[in-house]
mmCIF file of C-alpha atoms in Angstrom:
data_model
loop_
_atom_site.group_PDB
_atom_site.id
_atom_site.type_symbol
_atom_site.label_atom_id
_atom_site.label_comp_id
_atom_site.label_asym_id
_atom_site.label_seq_id
_atom_site.Cartn_x
_atom_site.Cartn_y
_atom_site.Cartn_z
ATOM 1 C CA UNK J 1 -19.603 38.906 -1.335
ATOM 2 C CA UNK J 2 -16.600 36.918 -2.540
ATOM 3 C CA UNK J 3 -15.819 33.572 -0.921
ATOM 4 C CA UNK J 4 -13.526 32.176 0.503
ATOM 5 C CA UNK J 5 -13.009 35.099 2.875
ATOM 6 C CA UNK J 6 -9.556 36.531 3.527
ATOM 7 C CA UNK J 7 -7.586 34.628 6.189
ATOM 8 C CA UNK J 8 -4.791 36.194 8.237
ATOM 9 C CA UNK J 9 -3.209 32.855 9.126
ATOM 10 C CA UNK J 10 -4.091 33.094 12.807
ATOM 11 C CA UNK J 11 -7.824 33.665 13.357
ATOM 12 C CA UNK J 12 -10.963 32.732 11.452
ATOM 13 C CA UNK J 13 -12.364 35.579 9.396
ATOM 14 C CA UNK J 14 -14.744 37.757 11.457
ATOM 15 C CA UNK J 15 -17.074 37.664 8.456
ATOM 16 C CA UNK J 16 -18.321 34.240 9.596
ATOM 17 C CA UNK J 17 -19.496 35.685 12.927
ATOM 18 C CA UNK J 18 -21.239 38.554 11.125
ATOM 19 C CA UNK J 19 -23.078 36.122 8.887
ATOM 20 C CA UNK J 20 -24.059 33.872 11.805
ATOM 21 C CA UNK J 21 -25.617 36.882 13.540
ATOM 22 C CA UNK J 22 -27.094 38.807 10.621
ATOM 23 C CA UNK J 23 -27.501 36.493 7.617
ATOM 24 C CA UNK J 24 -26.974 32.828 8.547
ATOM 25 C CA UNK J 25 -27.868 31.622 5.042
ATOM 26 C CA UNK J 26 -26.256 34.088 2.657
ATOM 27 C CA UNK J 27 -25.371 34.416 -1.004
ATOM 28 C CA UNK J 28 -21.628 34.447 -1.725
ATOM 29 C CA UNK J 29 -19.647 34.212 -4.952
ATOM 30 C CA UNK J 30 -16.924 31.623 -5.642
ATOM 31 C CA UNK J 31 -13.668 32.543 -7.443
ATOM 32 C CA UNK J 32 -15.064 31.338 -10.786
ATOM 33 C CA UNK J 33 -18.026 33.699 -10.415
ATOM 34 C CA UNK J 34 -20.633 31.141 -9.339
ATOM 35 C CA UNK J 35 -23.186 32.287 -6.723
ATOM 36 C CA UNK J 36 -23.816 29.782 -3.917
ATOM 37 C CA UNK J 37 -25.501 29.732 -0.518
ATOM 38 C CA UNK J 38 -23.189 29.839 2.524
ATOM 39 C CA UNK J 39 -24.639 28.286 5.696
ATOM 40 C CA UNK J 40 -22.891 29.336 8.907
ATOM 41 C CA UNK J 41 -24.920 28.416 12.028
ATOM 42 C CA UNK J 42 -24.432 25.083 13.785
ATOM 43 C CA UNK J 43 -28.105 24.089 13.650
ATOM 44 C CA UNK J 44 -28.450 25.013 9.978
ATOM 45 C CA UNK J 45 -25.237 23.201 9.037
ATOM 46 C CA UNK J 46 -26.595 20.124 10.773
ATOM 47 C CA UNK J 47 -29.840 20.469 8.838
ATOM 48 C CA UNK J 48 -28.004 20.558 5.502
ATOM 49 C CA UNK J 49 -25.712 17.628 6.271
ATOM 50 C CA UNK J 50 -28.535 15.421 7.536
ATOM 51 C CA UNK J 51 -31.088 16.206 4.805
ATOM 52 C CA UNK J 52 -30.916 14.001 1.703
ATOM 53 C CA UNK J 53 -32.558 16.769 -0.309
ATOM 54 C CA UNK J 54 -29.046 18.247 -0.413
ATOM 55 C CA UNK J 55 -27.061 16.079 -2.819
ATOM 56 C CA UNK J 56 -23.327 15.510 -3.028
ATOM 57 C CA UNK J 57 -23.653 13.617 -6.311
ATOM 58 C CA UNK J 58 -25.411 16.528 -8.017
ATOM 59 C CA UNK J 59 -22.649 18.857 -6.812
ATOM 60 C CA UNK J 60 -20.080 16.792 -8.732
ATOM 61 C CA UNK J 61 -22.051 16.881 -11.995
ATOM 62 C CA UNK J 62 -20.528 18.747 -14.963
ATOM 63 C CA UNK J 63 -21.323 22.442 -14.798
ATOM 64 C CA UNK J 64 -22.070 22.535 -11.075
ATOM 65 C CA UNK J 65 -20.180 25.244 -9.129
ATOM 66 C CA UNK J 66 -16.843 23.985 -7.823
ATOM 67 C CA UNK J 67 -14.518 25.246 -5.105
ATOM 68 C CA UNK J 68 -11.491 24.734 -7.326
ATOM 69 C CA UNK J 69 -10.167 23.120 -10.514
ATOM 70 C CA UNK J 70 -9.923 19.729 -8.807
ATOM 71 C CA UNK J 71 -12.613 18.084 -6.733
ATOM 72 C CA UNK J 72 -13.304 14.600 -5.381
ATOM 73 C CA UNK J 73 -14.326 12.186 -8.094
ATOM 74 C CA UNK J 74 -18.031 11.323 -8.206
ATOM 75 C CA UNK J 75 -16.788 7.726 -8.146
ATOM 76 C CA UNK J 76 -15.593 8.061 -4.549
ATOM 77 C CA UNK J 77 -17.946 7.980 -1.578
ATOM 78 C CA UNK J 78 -17.430 11.727 -1.130
ATOM 79 C CA UNK J 79 -19.261 12.345 -4.392
ATOM 80 C CA UNK J 80 -22.121 9.887 -3.903
ATOM 81 C CA UNK J 81 -25.630 9.789 -2.468
ATOM 82 C CA UNK J 82 -27.582 6.744 -1.256
ATOM 83 C CA UNK J 83 -27.980 4.002 -2.293
ATOM 84 C CA UNK J 84 -24.549 3.939 -3.989
ATOM 85 C CA UNK J 85 -22.907 5.651 -1.030
ATOM 86 C CA UNK J 86 -24.620 3.313 1.430
ATOM 87 C CA UNK J 87 -23.303 0.205 -0.314
ATOM 88 C CA UNK J 88 -19.688 1.375 -0.507
ATOM 89 C CA UNK J 89 -19.686 2.810 3.003
ATOM 90 C CA UNK J 90 -20.969 -0.472 4.401
ATOM 91 C CA UNK J 91 -18.273 -2.479 2.629
ATOM 92 C CA UNK J 92 -15.363 -0.282 3.675
ATOM 93 C CA UNK J 93 -16.680 -0.011 7.246
ATOM 94 C CA UNK J 94 -16.229 -3.765 7.600
ATOM 95 C CA UNK J 95 -12.535 -3.313 6.828
ATOM 96 C CA UNK J 96 -12.080 -0.599 9.493
ATOM 97 C CA UNK J 97 -12.432 -2.926 12.462
ATOM 98 C CA UNK J 98 -11.647 -1.880 16.027
ATOM 99 C CA UNK J 99 -9.153 -4.745 16.235
ATOM 100 C CA UNK J 100 -7.312 -3.574 13.126
ATOM 101 C CA UNK J 101 -7.081 -0.032 14.491
ATOM 102 C CA UNK J 102 -5.846 -1.114 17.917
ATOM 103 C CA UNK J 103 -3.197 -3.287 16.288
ATOM 104 C CA UNK J 104 -1.939 -0.075 14.715
ATOM 105 C CA UNK J 105 -1.438 1.751 18.037
ATOM 106 C CA UNK J 106 1.937 0.199 18.983
ATOM 107 C CA UNK J 107 3.156 0.819 15.428
ATOM 108 C CA UNK J 108 2.277 4.510 15.681
ATOM 109 C CA UNK J 109 3.746 4.727 19.166
ATOM 110 C CA UNK J 110 7.049 3.358 17.907
ATOM 111 C CA UNK J 111 6.989 5.592 14.828
ATOM 112 C CA UNK J 112 6.360 8.726 16.898
ATOM 113 C CA UNK J 113 9.277 7.828 19.155
ATOM 114 C CA UNK J 114 11.564 7.131 16.192
ATOM 115 C CA UNK J 115 10.750 10.353 14.368
ATOM 116 C CA UNK J 116 10.957 12.569 17.449
ATOM 117 C CA UNK J 117 14.282 11.007 18.394
ATOM 118 C CA UNK J 118 15.543 12.039 14.960
ATOM 119 C CA UNK J 119 14.082 15.538 15.420
ATOM 120 C CA UNK J 120 16.008 15.952 18.670
ATOM 121 C CA UNK J 121 19.223 15.188 16.806
ATOM 122 C CA UNK J 122 18.735 18.222 14.559
ATOM 123 C CA UNK J 123 20.655 20.596 16.833
ATOM 124 C CA UNK J 124 17.833 22.772 18.015
ATOM 125 C CA UNK J 125 15.657 23.305 14.937
ATOM 126 C CA UNK J 126 13.213 21.340 12.816
ATOM 127 C CA UNK J 127 10.178 21.608 10.581
ATOM 128 C CA UNK J 128 7.594 19.693 12.577
ATOM 129 C CA UNK J 129 5.495 19.100 9.446
ATOM 130 C CA UNK J 130 8.198 17.718 7.144
ATOM 131 C CA UNK J 131 10.276 16.047 9.862
ATOM 132 C CA UNK J 132 7.488 14.621 12.002
ATOM 133 C CA UNK J 133 3.798 14.965 11.088
ATOM 134 C CA UNK J 134 4.050 14.064 7.408
ATOM 135 C CA UNK J 135 6.184 10.902 7.675
ATOM 136 C CA UNK J 136 4.220 9.902 10.774
ATOM 137 C CA UNK J 137 0.864 10.045 8.991
ATOM 138 C CA UNK J 138 2.333 8.230 5.988
ATOM 139 C CA UNK J 139 3.278 5.321 8.216
ATOM 140 C CA UNK J 140 -0.217 5.224 9.683
ATOM 141 C CA UNK J 141 -2.223 5.048 6.480
ATOM 142 C CA UNK J 142 0.249 2.769 4.683
ATOM 143 C CA UNK J 143 0.366 0.340 7.591
ATOM 144 C CA UNK J 144 -3.420 0.315 7.838
ATOM 145 C CA UNK J 145 -3.932 -0.212 4.113
ATOM 146 C CA UNK J 146 -1.152 -2.778 3.801
ATOM 147 C CA UNK J 147 1.078 -0.797 1.407
ATOM 148 C CA UNK J 148 4.871 -1.135 1.808
ATOM 149 C CA UNK J 149 6.226 2.029 3.423
ATOM 150 C CA UNK J 150 9.019 2.146 0.867
ATOM 151 C CA UNK J 151 6.374 3.170 -1.686
ATOM 152 C CA UNK J 152 5.406 6.370 0.135
ATOM 153 C CA UNK J 153 7.576 8.789 -1.843
ATOM 154 C CA UNK J 154 5.054 9.737 -4.566
ATOM 155 C CA UNK J 155 2.424 10.722 -2.021
ATOM 156 C CA UNK J 156 4.521 13.584 -0.686
ATOM 157 C CA UNK J 157 4.566 15.058 -4.192
ATOM 158 C CA UNK J 158 0.971 14.467 -5.292
ATOM 159 C CA UNK J 159 -1.327 14.777 -2.283
ATOM 160 C CA UNK J 160 -0.531 18.405 -1.324
ATOM 161 C CA UNK J 161 -1.939 19.641 -4.641
ATOM 162 C CA UNK J 162 -4.956 17.348 -4.957
ATOM 163 C CA UNK J 163 -7.274 19.625 -2.990
ATOM 164 C CA UNK J 164 -5.614 23.011 -3.509
ATOM 165 C CA UNK J 165 -8.515 25.355 -4.187
ATOM 166 C CA UNK J 166 -6.395 27.851 -6.120
ATOM 167 C CA UNK J 167 -4.286 25.492 -8.180
ATOM 168 C CA UNK J 168 -4.565 26.359 -11.879
ATOM 169 C CA UNK J 169 -1.247 25.331 -13.431
ATOM 170 C CA UNK J 170 -2.635 22.583 -15.655
ATOM 171 C CA UNK J 171 -2.304 18.834 -15.456
ATOM 172 C CA UNK J 172 -4.268 16.440 -13.319
ATOM 173 C CA UNK J 173 -2.397 14.958 -10.331
ATOM 174 C CA UNK J 174 -5.131 12.352 -9.965
ATOM 175 C CA UNK J 175 -3.916 10.626 -13.142
ATOM 176 C CA UNK J 176 -0.482 9.926 -11.674
ATOM 177 C CA UNK J 177 -1.961 8.795 -8.393
ATOM 178 C CA UNK J 178 -4.425 6.484 -10.165
ATOM 179 C CA UNK J 179 -1.550 4.802 -12.015
ATOM 180 C CA UNK J 180 0.389 4.412 -8.783
ATOM 181 C CA UNK J 181 -2.588 2.891 -6.940
ATOM 182 C CA UNK J 182 -3.287 0.457 -9.776
ATOM 183 C CA UNK J 183 0.225 -0.890 -9.281
ATOM 184 C CA UNK J 184 -0.291 -1.109 -5.516
ATOM 185 C CA UNK J 185 -3.529 -3.070 -5.942
ATOM 186 C CA UNK J 186 -2.002 -5.331 -8.597
ATOM 187 C CA UNK J 187 0.856 -6.125 -6.203
ATOM 188 C CA UNK J 188 -1.653 -6.948 -3.461
ATOM 189 C CA UNK J 189 -3.560 -9.304 -5.767
ATOM 190 C CA UNK J 190 -0.361 -11.257 -6.394
ATOM 191 C CA UNK J 191 0.101 -11.929 -2.680
ATOM 192 C CA UNK J 192 -1.201 -15.185 -1.253
ATOM 193 C CA UNK J 193 -2.739 -13.324 1.692
ATOM 194 C CA UNK J 194 -2.930 -9.586 1.000
ATOM 195 C CA UNK J 195 -2.838 -7.671 4.258
ATOM 196 C CA UNK J 196 -4.454 -4.572 5.686
ATOM 197 C CA UNK J 197 -7.552 -2.763 4.496
ATOM 198 C CA UNK J 198 -6.644 -3.321 0.836
ATOM 199 C CA UNK J 199 -6.600 -7.056 1.484
ATOM 200 C CA UNK J 200 -9.991 -6.820 3.182
ATOM 201 C CA UNK J 201 -11.422 -4.779 0.301
ATOM 202 C CA UNK J 202 -10.146 -7.287 -2.261
ATOM 203 C CA UNK J 203 -12.267 -9.977 -0.621
ATOM 204 C CA UNK J 204 -15.183 -7.784 0.490
ATOM 205 C CA UNK J 205 -18.592 -8.508 -0.984
ATOM 206 C CA UNK J 206 -22.270 -8.010 -0.334
ATOM 207 C CA UNK J 207 -25.525 -9.076 -1.974
ATOM 208 C CA UNK J 208 -24.490 -7.146 -5.097
ATOM 209 C CA UNK J 209 -21.105 -8.834 -5.342
ATOM 210 C CA UNK J 210 -17.561 -7.576 -4.901
ATOM 211 C CA UNK J 211 -16.181 -4.119 -5.481
ATOM 212 C CA UNK J 212 -15.443 -3.435 -9.121
ATOM 213 C CA UNK J 213 -11.889 -2.526 -10.102
ATOM 214 C CA UNK J 214 -12.859 1.145 -10.479
ATOM 215 C CA UNK J 215 -14.659 1.140 -7.128
ATOM 216 C CA UNK J 216 -11.635 -0.413 -5.452
ATOM 217 C CA UNK J 217 -9.180 2.079 -6.959
ATOM 218 C CA UNK J 218 -11.354 5.053 -6.046
ATOM 219 C CA UNK J 219 -11.865 3.719 -2.530
ATOM 220 C CA UNK J 220 -8.131 3.342 -1.964
ATOM 221 C CA UNK J 221 -7.580 6.770 -3.540
ATOM 222 C CA UNK J 222 -9.958 8.328 -1.029
ATOM 223 C CA UNK J 223 -8.418 6.512 1.938
ATOM 224 C CA UNK J 224 -4.850 7.373 0.927
ATOM 225 C CA UNK J 225 -5.415 11.044 0.192
ATOM 226 C CA UNK J 226 -7.625 11.658 3.226
ATOM 227 C CA UNK J 227 -5.692 9.466 5.640
ATOM 228 C CA UNK J 228 -2.273 10.705 4.589
ATOM 229 C CA UNK J 229 -2.438 14.465 4.372
ATOM 230 C CA UNK J 230 -5.430 15.141 6.614
ATOM 231 C CA UNK J 231 -3.811 13.543 9.644
ATOM 232 C CA UNK J 232 -0.526 15.323 8.980
ATOM 233 C CA UNK J 233 -2.403 18.614 8.733
ATOM 234 C CA UNK J 234 -4.281 17.946 11.970
ATOM 235 C CA UNK J 235 -1.147 17.010 13.927
ATOM 236 C CA UNK J 236 0.656 20.092 12.611
ATOM 237 C CA UNK J 237 -2.285 22.356 13.446
ATOM 238 C CA UNK J 238 -2.476 21.039 17.013
ATOM 239 C CA UNK J 239 1.262 21.539 17.481
ATOM 240 C CA UNK J 240 0.940 25.083 16.103
ATOM 241 C CA UNK J 241 -1.712 25.959 18.675
ATOM 242 C CA UNK J 242 0.278 24.379 21.510
ATOM 243 C CA UNK J 243 3.384 26.320 20.487
ATOM 244 C CA UNK J 244 1.416 29.564 20.550
ATOM 245 C CA UNK J 245 -0.136 28.685 23.931
ATOM 246 C CA UNK J 246 2.726 27.525 26.177
ATOM 247 C CA UNK J 247 0.475 27.521 29.238
ATOM 248 C CA UNK J 248 -1.761 24.896 27.643
ATOM 249 C CA UNK J 249 1.237 22.795 26.624
ATOM 250 C CA UNK J 250 2.572 22.941 30.203
ATOM 251 C CA UNK J 251 -0.788 21.830 31.570
ATOM 252 C CA UNK J 252 -0.885 18.857 29.209
ATOM 253 C CA UNK J 253 2.628 17.833 30.226
ATOM 254 C CA UNK J 254 1.475 17.814 33.839
ATOM 255 C CA UNK J 255 -1.857 16.141 33.030
ATOM 256 C CA UNK J 256 -1.313 13.937 29.962
ATOM 257 C CA UNK J 257 -4.709 12.336 30.465
ATOM 258 C CA UNK J 258 -6.179 15.594 29.140
ATOM 259 C CA UNK J 259 -4.530 15.217 25.723
ATOM 260 C CA UNK J 260 -7.598 13.601 24.062
ATOM 261 C CA UNK J 261 -9.936 16.410 25.127
ATOM 262 C CA UNK J 262 -7.352 19.033 24.142
ATOM 263 C CA UNK J 263 -7.263 17.468 20.685
ATOM 264 C CA UNK J 264 -11.064 17.651 20.400
ATOM 265 C CA UNK J 265 -11.134 21.302 21.460
ATOM 266 C CA UNK J 266 -8.355 22.348 19.091
ATOM 267 C CA UNK J 267 -10.120 20.529 16.248
ATOM 268 C CA UNK J 268 -13.234 22.556 17.084
ATOM 269 C CA UNK J 269 -11.358 25.845 17.340
ATOM 270 C CA UNK J 270 -9.123 25.289 14.313
ATOM 271 C CA UNK J 271 -9.418 28.488 12.225
ATOM 272 C CA UNK J 272 -7.708 26.817 9.255
ATOM 273 C CA UNK J 273 -10.849 24.707 8.737
ATOM 274 C CA UNK J 274 -12.847 27.724 7.599
ATOM 275 C CA UNK J 275 -15.130 25.778 5.273
ATOM 276 C CA UNK J 276 -14.731 22.094 5.938
ATOM 277 C CA UNK J 277 -17.682 20.767 3.923
ATOM 278 C CA UNK J 278 -17.917 20.037 0.221
ATOM 279 C CA UNK J 279 -20.707 21.591 -1.890
ATOM 280 C CA UNK J 280 -24.197 20.156 -2.068
ATOM 281 C CA UNK J 281 -26.993 20.861 -4.532
ATOM 282 C CA UNK J 282 -30.622 21.190 -3.460
ATOM 283 C CA UNK J 283 -32.836 18.603 -5.152
ATOM 284 C CA UNK J 284 -36.002 20.458 -4.111
ATOM 285 C CA UNK J 285 -36.971 23.839 -2.706
ATOM 286 C CA UNK J 286 -35.923 23.954 0.959
ATOM 287 C CA UNK J 287 -36.653 26.586 3.625
ATOM 288 C CA UNK J 288 -33.566 27.196 5.738
ATOM 289 C CA UNK J 289 -32.553 30.053 8.007
ATOM 290 C CA UNK J 290 -35.380 32.265 6.819
ATOM 291 C CA UNK J 291 -34.653 31.929 3.097
ATOM 292 C CA UNK J 292 -35.821 29.630 0.319
ATOM 293 C CA UNK J 293 -33.086 27.596 -1.317
ATOM 294 C CA UNK J 294 -34.339 26.659 -4.769
ATOM 295 C CA UNK J 295 -33.917 23.281 -6.419
ATOM 296 C CA UNK J 296 -30.627 23.349 -8.308
ATOM 297 C CA UNK J 297 -28.952 25.873 -5.987
ATOM 298 C CA UNK J 298 -25.520 25.010 -4.586
ATOM 299 C CA UNK J 299 -25.017 25.132 -0.819
ATOM 300 C CA UNK J 300 -21.814 25.320 1.245
ATOM 301 C CA UNK J 301 -22.310 24.293 4.875
ATOM 302 C CA UNK J 302 -19.361 25.701 6.820
ATOM 303 C CA UNK J 303 -18.201 23.209 9.434
ATOM 304 C CA UNK J 304 -15.649 25.713 10.684
ATOM 305 C CA UNK J 305 -18.273 28.385 11.231
ATOM 306 C CA UNK J 306 -20.581 25.885 12.951
ATOM 307 C CA UNK J 307 -17.731 25.075 15.324
ATOM 308 C CA UNK J 308 -17.541 28.761 16.305
ATOM 309 C CA UNK J 309 -21.274 29.262 16.858
ATOM 310 C CA UNK J 310 -21.733 30.903 20.267
ATOM 311 C CA UNK J 311 -25.278 29.541 20.459
ATOM 312 C CA UNK J 312 -23.592 26.236 21.290
ATOM 313 C CA UNK J 313 -20.011 27.057 22.315
ATOM 314 C CA UNK J 314 -19.459 29.758 24.936
ATOM 315 C CA UNK J 315 -16.543 32.045 24.049
ATOM 316 C CA UNK J 316 -15.873 30.122 20.816
ATOM 317 C CA UNK J 317 -12.794 32.179 19.918
ATOM 318 C CA UNK J 318 -10.775 30.782 22.811
ATOM 319 C CA UNK J 319 -9.428 27.273 23.332
ATOM 320 C CA UNK J 320 -11.058 25.816 26.447
ATOM 321 C CA UNK J 321 -10.279 22.147 26.949
ATOM 322 C CA UNK J 322 -12.679 22.004 29.915
ATOM 323 C CA UNK J 323 -15.801 22.540 27.802
ATOM 324 C CA UNK J 324 -18.667 20.223 28.641
ATOM 325 C CA UNK J 325 -19.656 19.749 24.991
ATOM 326 C CA UNK J 326 -16.270 19.046 23.395
ATOM 327 C CA UNK J 327 -17.659 16.361 21.108
ATOM 328 C CA UNK J 328 -20.342 18.609 19.608
ATOM 329 C CA UNK J 329 -17.909 19.879 16.984
ATOM 330 C CA UNK J 330 -18.137 18.995 13.299
ATOM 331 C CA UNK J 331 -14.421 18.752 12.501
ATOM 332 C CA UNK J 332 -15.054 15.266 11.100
ATOM 333 C CA UNK J 333 -18.338 16.252 9.486
ATOM 334 C CA UNK J 334 -21.658 14.649 10.352
ATOM 335 C CA UNK J 335 -24.401 12.630 8.750
ATOM 336 C CA UNK J 336 -23.801 9.933 6.153
ATOM 337 C CA UNK J 337 -20.521 11.545 5.073
ATOM 338 C CA UNK J 338 -19.039 11.623 8.581
ATOM 339 C CA UNK J 339 -15.328 10.849 8.261
ATOM 340 C CA UNK J 340 -14.933 7.085 8.216
ATOM 341 C CA UNK J 341 -11.322 7.474 9.333
ATOM 342 C CA UNK J 342 -12.115 9.522 12.460
ATOM 343 C CA UNK J 343 -11.188 6.712 14.906
ATOM 344 C CA UNK J 344 -7.870 6.237 13.097
ATOM 345 C CA UNK J 345 -7.187 9.980 13.092
ATOM 346 C CA UNK J 346 -7.896 10.250 16.815
ATOM 347 C CA UNK J 347 -5.600 7.322 17.574
ATOM 348 C CA UNK J 348 -2.792 8.833 15.511
ATOM 349 C CA UNK J 349 -3.232 12.312 16.974
ATOM 350 C CA UNK J 350 -3.233 11.024 20.548
ATOM 351 C CA UNK J 351 0.015 9.125 20.042
ATOM 352 C CA UNK J 352 1.682 11.949 18.090
ATOM 353 C CA UNK J 353 0.761 14.765 20.475
ATOM 354 C CA UNK J 354 1.338 12.693 23.595
ATOM 355 C CA UNK J 355 4.836 11.745 22.458
ATOM 356 C CA UNK J 356 5.643 15.287 21.325
ATOM 357 C CA UNK J 357 4.734 16.677 24.750
ATOM 358 C CA UNK J 358 6.824 14.030 26.504
ATOM 359 C CA UNK J 359 9.863 14.053 24.245
ATOM 360 C CA UNK J 360 10.289 17.589 22.921
ATOM 361 C CA UNK J 361 11.806 20.117 25.356
ATOM 362 C CA UNK J 362 9.556 22.662 27.121
ATOM 363 C CA UNK J 363 11.693 25.373 25.494
ATOM 364 C CA UNK J 364 10.276 24.405 22.078
ATOM 365 C CA UNK J 365 8.880 27.476 20.294
ATOM 366 C CA UNK J 366 8.059 28.741 16.823
ATOM 367 C CA UNK J 367 11.077 29.885 14.831
ATOM 368 C CA UNK J 368 9.031 32.756 13.357
ATOM 369 C CA UNK J 369 6.103 34.858 14.617
ATOM 370 C CA UNK J 370 2.793 32.982 14.398
ATOM 371 C CA UNK J 371 1.493 35.240 11.629
ATOM 372 C CA UNK J 372 4.577 34.379 9.531
ATOM 373 C CA UNK J 373 4.061 30.612 9.639
ATOM 374 C CA UNK J 374 3.441 29.707 5.977
ATOM 375 C CA UNK J 375 -0.046 28.550 5.057
ATOM 376 C CA UNK J 376 -1.527 27.171 1.847
ATOM 377 C CA UNK J 377 -5.130 27.163 0.593
ATOM 378 C CA UNK J 378 -6.951 23.858 0.320
ATOM 379 C CA UNK J 379 -10.270 22.986 -1.228
ATOM 380 C CA UNK J 380 -12.089 23.331 2.108
ATOM 381 C CA UNK J 381 -9.878 25.721 4.058
ATOM 382 C CA UNK J 382 -6.207 26.297 4.733
ATOM 383 C CA UNK J 383 -3.292 24.278 6.023
ATOM 384 C CA UNK J 384 0.019 24.980 7.724
ATOM 385 C CA UNK J 385 2.587 24.518 4.935
ATOM 386 C CA UNK J 386 5.596 24.326 7.283
ATOM 387 C CA UNK J 387 6.037 24.499 11.048
ATOM 388 C CA UNK J 388 9.568 25.753 11.784
ATOM 389 C CA UNK J 389 10.442 25.313 15.453
ATOM 390 C CA UNK J 390 13.524 25.878 17.613
ATOM 391 C CA UNK J 391 14.538 24.997 21.164
#
């Protein structure tokens, strides 16, 4: 069977549920013709992501099956295994301090208020991605990293195509972004006291010394691309689901303390995150879900499917913010590659959604039917490409 499955823009493909029930570890074929194993049950996905016999580094080797023409560089943490991954993860974790994140909260609060005030001046219509979520997330990651916000323009052009699974128009957007980030890092080096995470990474060291120039550039590349577009996508997705469920939005306006758990549940439910995990290659024969995965086979562990597994989540196809196991979802991954920016993303989403519910009128609604909201394919799923709204 061909993979990715067809997506109607509203609900996750029913093929995932069929596989979870009938063939939880199944052979599928990628667009380039490569056969891979698709893992769909929550327990099996957890097994893959926590077992070091499944390698991310091997999946980035030349000739290994890829989801698209562009994939994360093997020089970023996303393409590494221990011990290389362990070293880099430890060094960047020291830069993501709780204090640094909490210092960002008032900045994001003010930015949400500023952007939504501008949205309300648009005479009853706006694109909540372009006018709110995208510039909002840009402020967050640039402020955290210590990059001047005036430099954000190139990101809006380059990051949308970096992980597009069906992009095949030639050229490598990473090259332009690398050049841009080299300039950013060079500017930071010239400062007496470089600020933000970039400043912390410039001085970070361990028993093996400091980050090399290539390691630093690839680390900042990963943080910028993930922290910029991923948060914008998440905020837009949450707004989409609130706009298509006015009763839920009304409840959150009346009980704003429920916003954090609503965010967790929508992240779990999110049908746009149909894959969610990057490929891994088996380093040895592994028994999983009743089949033998041979050494050298490529495996896709679907986070989105795991999040819809009714063995763990009752009625997974509905949004229920009162679930008792809200935090059992894998929207941020799990294991050694769990999203290092998850605390930042949660902070930004809470401020963005909380302000949107307070400031935007209850009459806010989609400007088009839900199934006509434009979507675009990404390397690991889909994303809302625009969120036209009226009030």
